[in-house]
GROMACS .gro file of C-alpha atoms in nm:
model
  407
    1MET     CA    1   8.376 -20.242   7.549
    2SER     CA    2   8.605 -19.994   7.722
    3ALA     CA    3   8.474 -19.731   7.961
    4VAL     CA    4   8.594 -19.460   7.724
    5LYS     CA    5   8.394 -19.604   7.431
    6LYS     CA    6   8.080 -19.641   7.651
    7THR     CA    7   8.106 -19.278   7.759
    8ALA     CA    8   8.147 -19.163   7.398
    9LEU     CA    9   7.842 -19.360   7.285
   10THR     CA   10   7.635 -19.219   7.571
   11VAL     CA   11   7.730 -18.863   7.474
   12LEU     CA   12   7.643 -18.928   7.108
   13ALA     CA   13   7.305 -19.081   7.199
   14THR     CA   14   7.220 -18.793   7.431
   15SER     CA   15   7.313 -18.538   7.165
   16PHE     CA   16   7.105 -18.720   6.904
   17LEU     CA   17   6.796 -18.729   7.129
   18SER     CA   18   6.843 -18.363   7.216
   19ALA     CA   19   6.859 -18.274   6.848
   20LEU     CA   20   6.536 -18.462   6.783
   21CYS     CA   21   6.355 -18.284   7.065
   22ALA     CA   22   6.492 -17.933   7.005
   23VAL     CA   23   6.257 -17.665   6.869
   24PRO     CA   24   6.429 -17.406   6.649
   25ALA     CA   25   6.369 -17.043   6.738
   26SER     CA   26   6.182 -16.989   6.412
   27ALA     CA   27   5.934 -17.260   6.509
   28ALA     CA   28   5.829 -17.116   6.844
   29THR     CA   29   5.482 -17.221   6.952
   30ALA     CA   30   5.185 -16.985   6.977
   31ASP     CA   31   5.219 -17.000   7.356
   32ASP     CA   32   5.588 -16.906   7.340
   33PRO     CA   33   5.628 -16.669   7.044
   34LYS     CA   34   5.964 -16.523   6.957
   35PRO     CA   35   6.029 -16.188   6.788
   36PRO     CA   36   6.203 -16.193   6.450
   37ALA     CA   37   6.581 -16.187   6.467
   38SER     CA   38   6.576 -15.884   6.238
   39MET     CA   39   6.312 -15.613   6.233
   40SER     CA   40   6.264 -15.267   6.082
   41THR     CA   41   6.524 -15.008   6.174
   42VAL     CA   42   6.299 -14.706   6.120
   43GLY     CA   43   6.392 -14.468   6.400
   44GLY     CA   44   6.734 -14.625   6.461
   45ASP     CA   45   6.930 -14.948   6.439
   46ARG     CA   46   6.875 -15.036   6.806
   47LEU     CA   47   6.499 -15.044   6.752
   48GLY     CA   48   6.541 -15.326   6.499
   49LEU     CA   49   6.702 -15.558   6.752
   50PRO     CA   50   6.504 -15.815   6.950
   51GLY     CA   51   6.487 -15.779   7.327
   52THR     CA   52   6.508 -15.477   7.555
   53GLN     CA   53   6.701 -15.173   7.436
   54VAL     CA   54   6.799 -14.908   7.691
   55ASN     CA   55   7.101 -14.700   7.794
   56LEU     CA   56   7.034 -14.657   8.164
   57GLY     CA   57   7.303 -14.401   8.241
   58SER     CA   58   7.219 -14.266   8.585
   59ALA     CA   59   6.853 -14.370   8.559
   60GLY     CA   60   6.711 -14.641   8.777
   61ALA     CA   61   6.657 -14.994   8.651
   62LEU     CA   62   6.355 -15.074   8.438
   63PRO     CA   63   6.047 -15.207   8.621
   64LYS     CA   64   6.063 -15.578   8.697
   65LYS     CA   65   5.705 -15.672   8.611
   66LEU     CA   66   5.710 -15.620   8.234
   67THR     CA   67   5.566 -15.905   8.030
   68GLY     CA   68   5.449 -15.728   7.712
   69ARG     CA   69   5.568 -15.890   7.392
   70SER     CA   70   5.648 -15.542   7.272
   71TRP     CA   71   5.662 -15.199   7.438
   72ILE     CA   72   5.811 -14.853   7.396
   73VAL     CA   73   5.865 -14.540   7.608
   74ALA     CA   74   5.912 -14.214   7.417
   75ASP     CA   75   5.921 -13.842   7.478
   76ALA     CA   76   5.616 -13.719   7.288
   77GLU     CA   77   5.768 -13.379   7.213
   78SER     CA   78   6.132 -13.446   7.124
   79GLY     CA   79   6.059 -13.789   6.979
   80ASP     CA   80   6.338 -13.952   7.182
   81VAL     CA   81   6.280 -14.323   7.245
   82LEU     CA   82   6.397 -14.370   7.604
   83ALA     CA   83   6.361 -14.749   7.607
   84SER     CA   84   6.199 -15.022   7.403
   85HIS     CA   85   6.137 -15.395   7.383
   86ASN     CA   86   6.087 -15.551   7.039
   87ALA     CA   87   5.966 -15.211   6.920
   88HIS     CA   88   5.913 -15.316   6.558
   89TRP     CA   89   5.763 -15.661   6.619
   90LYS     CA   90   5.459 -15.690   6.389
   91LEU     CA   91   5.166 -15.795   6.606
   92PRO     CA   92   4.784 -15.774   6.587
   93PRO     CA   93   4.690 -15.425   6.713
   94ALA     CA   94   4.324 -15.471   6.815
   95SER     CA   95   4.140 -15.141   6.870
   96THR     CA   96   4.456 -14.935   6.913
   97LEU     CA   97   4.444 -14.927   6.532
   98LYS     CA   98   4.148 -14.691   6.574
   99MET     CA   99   4.408 -14.420   6.645
  100LEU     CA  100   4.520 -14.444   6.283
  101PHE     CA  101   4.156 -14.451   6.171
  102ALA     CA  102   4.083 -14.132   6.366
  103ASP     CA  103   4.400 -13.955   6.256
  104THR     CA  104   4.312 -14.035   5.894
  105VAL     CA  105   3.938 -13.965   5.886
  106MET     CA  106   3.875 -13.706   6.158
  107PRO     CA  107   3.991 -13.400   5.957
  108ARG     CA  108   3.742 -13.482   5.678
  109PHE     CA  109   3.415 -13.410   5.860
  110PRO     CA  110   3.316 -13.120   6.086
  111SER     CA  111   3.195 -13.234   6.427
  112THR     CA  112   2.852 -13.077   6.368
  113GLU     CA  113   2.779 -13.273   6.048
  114THR     CA  114   2.490 -13.518   6.082
  115HIS     CA  115   2.435 -13.858   5.924
  116LYS     CA  116   2.129 -14.084   5.913
  117VAL     CA  117   2.242 -14.443   5.953
  118ALA     CA  118   2.152 -14.684   5.673
  119PRO     CA  119   2.150 -15.064   5.720
  120SER     CA  120   2.447 -15.093   5.485
  121ASP     CA  121   2.651 -14.869   5.714
  122LEU     CA  122   2.657 -15.139   5.980
  123ALA     CA  123   2.727 -15.432   5.749
  124GLY     CA  124   3.043 -15.638   5.774
  125MET     CA  125   3.123 -15.595   6.143
  126GLY     CA  126   3.302 -15.887   6.305
  127GLU     CA  127   3.119 -16.122   6.539
  128GLY     CA  128   3.142 -16.007   6.899
  129SER     CA  129   3.251 -15.655   6.802
  130SER     CA  130   3.252 -15.387   7.070
  131LEU     CA  131   2.955 -15.156   7.008
  132VAL     CA  132   2.836 -14.821   7.134
  133GLY     CA  133   2.474 -14.892   7.035
  134ILE     CA  134   2.410 -14.713   6.705
  135LYS     CA  135   2.073 -14.787   6.546
  136GLU     CA  136   1.989 -14.780   6.178
  137GLY     CA  137   1.739 -14.515   6.075
  138LEU     CA  138   1.854 -14.274   6.346
  139THR     CA  139   2.063 -13.962   6.296
  140TYR     CA  140   2.392 -13.890   6.474
  141THR     CA  141   2.639 -13.605   6.465
  142VAL     CA  142   3.003 -13.668   6.380
  143HIS     CA  143   3.077 -13.559   6.738
  144ASP     CA  144   2.853 -13.839   6.867
  145LEU     CA  145   3.025 -14.094   6.643
  146TRP     CA  146   3.376 -14.002   6.759
  147LEU     CA  147   3.266 -14.029   7.121
  148GLY     CA  148   3.148 -14.379   7.034
  149VAL     CA  149   3.484 -14.461   6.878
  150PHE     CA  150   3.702 -14.336   7.162
  151LEU     CA  151   3.493 -14.406   7.471
  152ARG     CA  152   3.329 -14.739   7.385
  153SER     CA  153   3.568 -14.845   7.107
  154GLY     CA  154   3.252 -14.889   6.903
  155ASN     CA  155   3.307 -15.076   6.578
  156ASP     CA  156   2.958 -14.964   6.479
  157ALA     CA  157   3.069 -14.599   6.504
  158VAL     CA  158   3.380 -14.678   6.300
  159HIS     CA  159   3.176 -14.841   6.024
  160VAL     CA  160   2.932 -14.548   6.004
  161LEU     CA  161   3.220 -14.302   5.973
  162ALA     CA  162   3.383 -14.529   5.714
  163ALA     CA  163   3.056 -14.530   5.519
  164MET     CA  164   3.058 -14.150   5.526
  165ASN     CA  165   3.413 -14.174   5.388
  166HIS     CA  166   3.283 -14.369   5.084
  167GLY     CA  167   3.314 -14.714   5.232
  168VAL     CA  168   3.535 -14.955   5.424
  169ALA     CA  169   3.757 -15.042   5.128
  170LYS     CA  170   3.840 -14.677   5.055
  171THR     CA  171   3.894 -14.606   5.424
  172VAL     CA  172   4.134 -14.898   5.458
  173GLY     CA  173   4.326 -14.765   5.158
  174ASP     CA  174   4.332 -14.415   5.306
  175MET     CA  175   4.459 -14.549   5.637
  176GLN     CA  176   4.732 -14.749   5.467
  177LYS     CA  177   4.841 -14.445   5.268
  178HIS     CA  178   4.851 -14.232   5.584
  179ALA     CA  179   5.050 -14.500   5.768
  180GLN     CA  180   5.305 -14.492   5.484
  181ASP     CA  181   5.329 -14.114   5.513
  182LEU     CA  182   5.389 -14.146   5.888
  183ARG     CA  183   5.658 -14.405   5.805
  184ALA     CA  184   5.469 -14.664   6.006
  185LEU     CA  185   5.601 -14.941   5.782
  186ASP     CA  186   5.516 -15.229   6.018
  187THR     CA  187   5.144 -15.165   5.972
  188GLN     CA  188   4.915 -15.353   5.738
  189VAL     CA  189   4.551 -15.240   5.754
  190VAL     CA  190   4.275 -15.488   5.673
  191SER     CA  191   3.985 -15.360   5.885
  192PRO     CA  192   3.944 -14.996   5.995
  193ASP     CA  193   3.825 -15.092   6.345
  194GLY     CA  194   4.120 -15.316   6.437
  195TYR     CA  195   3.906 -15.631   6.452
  196ASP     CA  196   4.112 -15.947   6.413
  197ALA     CA  197   4.177 -16.015   6.045
  198PRO     CA  198   4.440 -16.226   5.867
  199GLY     CA  199   4.745 -16.014   5.789
  200GLN     CA  200   4.642 -15.716   5.999
  201VAL     CA  201   4.944 -15.609   6.204
  202SER     CA  202   5.114 -15.308   6.354
  203SER     CA  203   5.388 -15.252   6.612
  204ALA     CA  204   5.447 -15.064   6.935
  205TYR     CA  205   5.658 -14.819   6.736
  206ASP     CA  206   5.389 -14.757   6.474
  207LEU     CA  207   5.108 -14.723   6.727
  208THR     CA  208   5.314 -14.460   6.906
  209LEU     CA  209   5.356 -14.271   6.578
  210PHE     CA  210   4.977 -14.280   6.527
  211ALA     CA  211   4.914 -14.142   6.876
  212ARG     CA  212   5.174 -13.869   6.836
  213SER     CA  213   5.029 -13.757   6.504
  214GLY     CA  214   4.671 -13.769   6.630
  215LEU     CA  215   4.748 -13.575   6.947
  216GLN     CA  216   4.847 -13.275   6.738
  217LYS     CA  217   4.479 -13.240   6.646
  218LYS     CA  218   4.260 -13.060   6.900
  219ASP     CA  219   3.952 -13.278   6.841
  220PHE     CA  220   4.156 -13.596   6.874
  221ARG     CA  221   4.293 -13.475   7.210
  222GLU     CA  222   3.945 -13.389   7.333
  223TYR     CA  223   3.786 -13.721   7.238
  224CYS     CA  224   4.064 -13.947   7.365
  225SER     CA  225   4.072 -13.769   7.702
  226THR     CA  226   3.696 -13.771   7.764
  227SER     CA  227   3.603 -13.995   8.058
  228THR     CA  228   3.223 -14.003   8.032
  229ALA     CA  229   2.956 -13.868   7.800
  230GLN     CA  230   2.589 -13.895   7.711
  231PHE     CA  231   2.517 -14.079   7.387
  232PRO     CA  232   2.200 -14.043   7.175
  233GLY     CA  233   1.948 -14.322   7.220
  234LEU     CA  234   1.599 -14.388   7.084
  235GLN     CA  235   1.383 -14.118   6.933
  236LYS     CA  236   1.016 -14.145   7.030
  237LYS     CA  237   0.766 -13.941   6.835
  238GLY     CA  238   0.679 -13.613   7.002
  239LYS     CA  239   0.939 -13.656   7.276
  240LYS     CA  240   1.291 -13.540   7.338
  241ARG     CA  241   1.544 -13.794   7.221
  242GLU     CA  242   1.670 -14.027   7.490
  243THR     CA  243   2.036 -14.048   7.589
  244PHE     CA  244   2.241 -14.296   7.785
  245GLY     CA  245   2.575 -14.270   7.961
  246ILE     CA  246   2.897 -14.413   7.823
  247GLN     CA  247   3.236 -14.439   7.993
  248ASN     CA  248   3.581 -14.456   7.843
  249THR     CA  249   3.731 -14.807   7.847
  250ASN     CA  250   4.078 -14.659   7.912
  251ARG     CA  251   4.119 -14.764   8.276
  252LEU     CA  252   4.419 -14.540   8.348
  253LEU     CA  253   4.199 -14.247   8.249
  254THR     CA  254   3.889 -14.344   8.448
  255GLY     CA  255   4.035 -14.540   8.738
  256ALA     CA  256   3.783 -14.820   8.679
  257ASP     CA  257   3.796 -15.196   8.736
  258GLY     CA  258   4.061 -15.194   9.004
  259VAL     CA  259   4.307 -14.975   8.810
  260THR     CA  260   4.433 -14.659   8.980
  261GLN     CA  261   4.380 -14.346   8.772
  262TYR     CA  262   4.721 -14.234   8.651
  263ARG     CA  263   4.838 -13.889   8.758
  264GLY     CA  264   4.873 -13.670   8.449
  265ILE     CA  265   4.698 -13.909   8.208
  266ALA     CA  266   4.538 -13.752   7.900
  267GLY     CA  267   4.448 -14.046   7.666
  268VAL     CA  268   4.502 -14.234   7.426
  269LYS     CA  269   4.351 -14.576   7.325
  270ASN     CA  270   4.320 -14.934   7.445
  271GLY     CA  271   4.225 -15.255   7.267
  272ASN     CA  272   4.165 -15.623   7.332
  273THR     CA  273   4.082 -15.919   7.107
  274SER     CA  274   4.135 -16.293   7.136
  275ASN     CA  275   4.413 -16.283   6.877
  276ALA     CA  276   4.586 -15.960   6.977
  277GLY     CA  277   4.548 -15.987   7.352
  278ALA     CA  278   4.549 -15.653   7.534
  279THR     CA  279   4.708 -15.353   7.364
  280TYR     CA  280   4.736 -14.998   7.490
  281THR     CA  281   4.889 -14.660   7.410
  282ALA     CA  282   4.893 -14.389   7.679
  283VAL     CA  283   4.999 -14.026   7.690
  284ALA     CA  284   5.068 -13.850   8.019
  285GLU     CA  285   5.214 -13.519   8.133
  286ARG     CA  286   5.415 -13.439   8.444
  287GLY     CA  287   5.615 -13.125   8.505
  288ASN     CA  288   5.769 -13.023   8.174
  289HIS     CA  289   5.750 -13.364   8.011
  290VAL     CA  290   5.491 -13.545   7.798
  291LEU     CA  291   5.549 -13.918   7.751
  292LEU     CA  292   5.398 -14.178   7.521
  293VAL     CA  293   5.398 -14.546   7.620
  294THR     CA  294   5.269 -14.840   7.416
  295VAL     CA  295   5.236 -15.196   7.550
  296MET     CA  296   5.129 -15.492   7.337
  297ASN     CA  297   5.003 -15.827   7.462
  298PRO     CA  298   5.143 -15.878   7.814
  299SER     CA  299   5.154 -16.243   7.922
  300SER     CA  300   5.109 -16.167   8.291
  301THR     CA  301   4.809 -16.310   8.476
  302GLU     CA  302   4.792 -15.989   8.678
  303SER     CA  303   4.449 -15.828   8.653
  304GLN     CA  304   4.445 -15.543   8.396
  305ALA     CA  305   4.814 -15.608   8.329
  306VAL     CA  306   4.837 -15.388   8.019
  307TYR     CA  307   4.742 -15.077   8.218
  308LYS     CA  308   4.962 -15.158   8.515
  309GLU     CA  309   5.264 -15.228   8.299
  310ALA     CA  310   5.203 -14.905   8.107
  311ALA     CA  311   5.184 -14.715   8.438
  312ARG     CA  312   5.514 -14.867   8.552
  313LEU     CA  313   5.680 -14.764   8.228
  314LEU     CA  314   5.541 -14.411   8.256
  315ASP     CA  315   5.673 -14.384   8.614
  316TRP     CA  316   6.014 -14.503   8.499
  317GLY     CA  317   6.011 -14.270   8.198
  318PHE     CA  318   5.935 -13.959   8.401
  319ALA     CA  319   6.210 -14.049   8.648
  320ALA     CA  320   6.455 -14.127   8.366
  321GLU     CA  321   6.405 -13.810   8.159
  322GLY     CA  322   6.744 -13.644   8.111
  323LYS     CA  323   6.931 -13.939   8.262
  324VAL     CA  324   6.927 -14.186   7.972
  325THR     CA  325   7.074 -14.176   7.623
  326PRO     CA  326   6.793 -14.236   7.372
  327VAL     CA  327   6.801 -14.564   7.180
  328GLY     CA  328   6.610 -14.422   6.883
  329GLN     CA  329   6.369 -14.160   6.755
  330LEU     CA  330   6.005 -14.128   6.657
  331VAL     CA  331   6.046 -14.022   6.295
  332ALA     CA  332   5.870 -13.737   6.119
  333PRO     CA  333   5.623 -13.802   5.834
  334VAL     CA  334   5.741 -13.823   5.476
  335SER     CA  335   5.525 -13.519   5.401
  336ALA     CA  336   5.739 -13.319   5.642
  337THR     CA  337   6.051 -13.358   5.427
  338PRO     CA  338   6.242 -13.029   5.419
  339VAL     CA  339   6.183 -12.809   5.117
  340LYS     CA  340   6.504 -12.683   4.955
  341GLN     CA  341   6.542 -12.315   5.037
  342PRO     CA  342   6.662 -12.053   4.788
  343SER     CA  343   7.029 -11.959   4.818
  344LYS     CA  344   6.958 -11.597   4.900
  345SER     CA  345   6.790 -11.483   5.218
  346PRO     CA  346   6.416 -11.423   5.176
  347THR     CA  347   6.273 -11.079   5.225
  348PRO     CA  348   6.149 -11.037   5.587
  349ALA     CA  349   5.771 -11.064   5.617
  350SER     CA  350   5.757 -10.714   5.765
  351LYS     CA  351   5.885 -10.573   5.431
  352GLN     CA  352   5.672 -10.789   5.202
  353PRO     CA  353   5.334 -10.700   5.049
  354PRO     CA  354   5.045 -10.831   5.265
  355ALA     CA  355   4.961 -11.129   5.039
  356GLN     CA  356   5.324 -11.239   5.014
  357ALA     CA  357   5.374 -11.196   5.390
  358ALA     CA  358   5.074 -11.420   5.458
  359ALA     CA  359   5.216 -11.686   5.227
  360THR     CA  360   5.551 -11.667   5.407
  361SER     CA  361   5.374 -11.710   5.741
  362ARG     CA  362   5.199 -12.027   5.614
  363THR     CA  363   5.527 -12.165   5.481
  364ASN     CA  364   5.698 -12.107   5.815
  365GLY     CA  365   5.473 -12.348   6.001
  366SER     CA  366   5.131 -12.205   6.078
  367GLY     CA  367   4.958 -12.403   5.800
  368GLN     CA  368   4.748 -12.715   5.845
  369GLY     CA  369   4.825 -13.075   5.755
  370VAL     CA  370   5.018 -13.377   5.876
  371GLY     CA  371   5.306 -13.280   6.103
  372MET     CA  372   5.184 -12.927   6.175
  373ALA     CA  373   5.074 -12.860   6.529
  374LEU     CA  374   4.782 -12.641   6.629
  375SER     CA  375   4.884 -12.297   6.749
  376ILE     CA  376   4.912 -12.251   7.124
  377ALA     CA  377   4.944 -11.963   7.365
  378GLY     CA  378   5.280 -11.796   7.318
  379GLY     CA  379   5.343 -11.985   6.996
  380ALA     CA  380   5.612 -12.201   7.157
  381VAL     CA  381   5.705 -12.504   6.949
  382VAL     CA  382   5.984 -12.754   6.934
  383LEU     CA  383   6.142 -12.824   6.595
  384LEU     CA  384   6.204 -13.184   6.495
  385ALA     CA  385   6.345 -13.374   6.196
  386ALA     CA  386   6.553 -13.116   6.014
  387GLY     CA  387   6.338 -12.830   6.138
  388VAL     CA  388   6.013 -12.907   5.963
  389PHE     CA  389   5.804 -13.138   6.183
  390LEU     CA  390   5.636 -12.914   6.438
  391VAL     CA  391   5.476 -13.029   6.760
  392ASN     CA  392   5.354 -12.820   7.048
  393ARG     CA  393   5.623 -12.761   7.307
  394ARG     CA  394   5.343 -12.760   7.562
  395TRP     CA  395   5.043 -12.946   7.424
  396PRO     CA  396   4.721 -12.767   7.522
  397LEU     CA  397   4.555 -13.045   7.718
  398PRO     CA  398   4.176 -13.033   7.723
  399ASP     CA  399   3.994 -12.848   7.999
  400LEU     CA  400   3.794 -13.156   8.091
  401VAL     CA  401   4.106 -13.338   8.211
  402ARG     CA  402   4.235 -13.044   8.412
  403ARG     CA  403   4.045 -13.181   8.711
  404PHE     CA  404   4.297 -13.464   8.729
  405PRO     CA  405   4.607 -13.402   8.946
  406ARG     CA  406   4.887 -13.320   8.707
  407ARG     CA  407   5.190 -13.257   8.929
   0.00000   0.00000   0.00000
């Protein structure tokens, strides 16, 4: 056999063996998952592409130690997405899904309302769930329950609030409906607490939408930024009810477990399950900027990697503000769709009867509901999405986080 024929046969054999051993991208193993080749384009075409999306401009390079399967850096006020990585990859959200739960259910109950816990309220929680320590037969305020949700990520607190909202099934349906309104189309809700469940997914993009919507609610801002609190304990006859201390599991907020407290941090929510890995959404303020960062399931062996990678992205985002061209946008809710205005100019409120003037004021943005920010000193707002989705130009951060260095 000639040397040429031998070489040709060797090449063919090698190619055949390589083809047998090759693993197609769609068949990536659980240890080496790959994002879909095509994902949602909500917020912009670039956000539907796999891999890192950024227009650096004059900004510095992205941090090197980024191992999250998915992450996003966005300006919380303008909605500009400064950079992203697999932003719409549908992944298990763990307890970061509690942001959607809170944004959905929180407006329905005043913080002073009380509820006596029935055994059925605590039924159906997943094995190994994170708990704040709620006991059946005892009474808690709604304020207590939300502290349990945000500080201890208590699934027991979630289930009690869901029971108050006419049950888990209804609450899941309410959350799904709210996600659709927020245009968080990557999200499928199965359990209100984020516990691992077949089919339950979200994305870095959607989680950031949940945080942005929730942060427009004063109570949401207060709870997610609270570092420590006293939680009601046992009630012994004839004695004052016992309490015990709880601490927020958001390490960038508390500076616990070897994580440095982040300068300007003001929330939002972390999560961790065996299926989802570590997930985290953070909001921080420096100077005139408020940024949102979400990181999902970093593969790094670095201790507390999800917090450290989020901190690196926040540092980069603050340095990059005004230097990068956005790769997408955080969209406004469906319910914030512009209302067609009459062709003629409306009568100024100053010349209208009192009742009509009040109605005009409500129409112009001071009403309540999804997409409408709480009023702030000076009334300064920034207008987004065709001039109807209002967020605070300067979010009124809670007094209890003012002790943190913010500049």
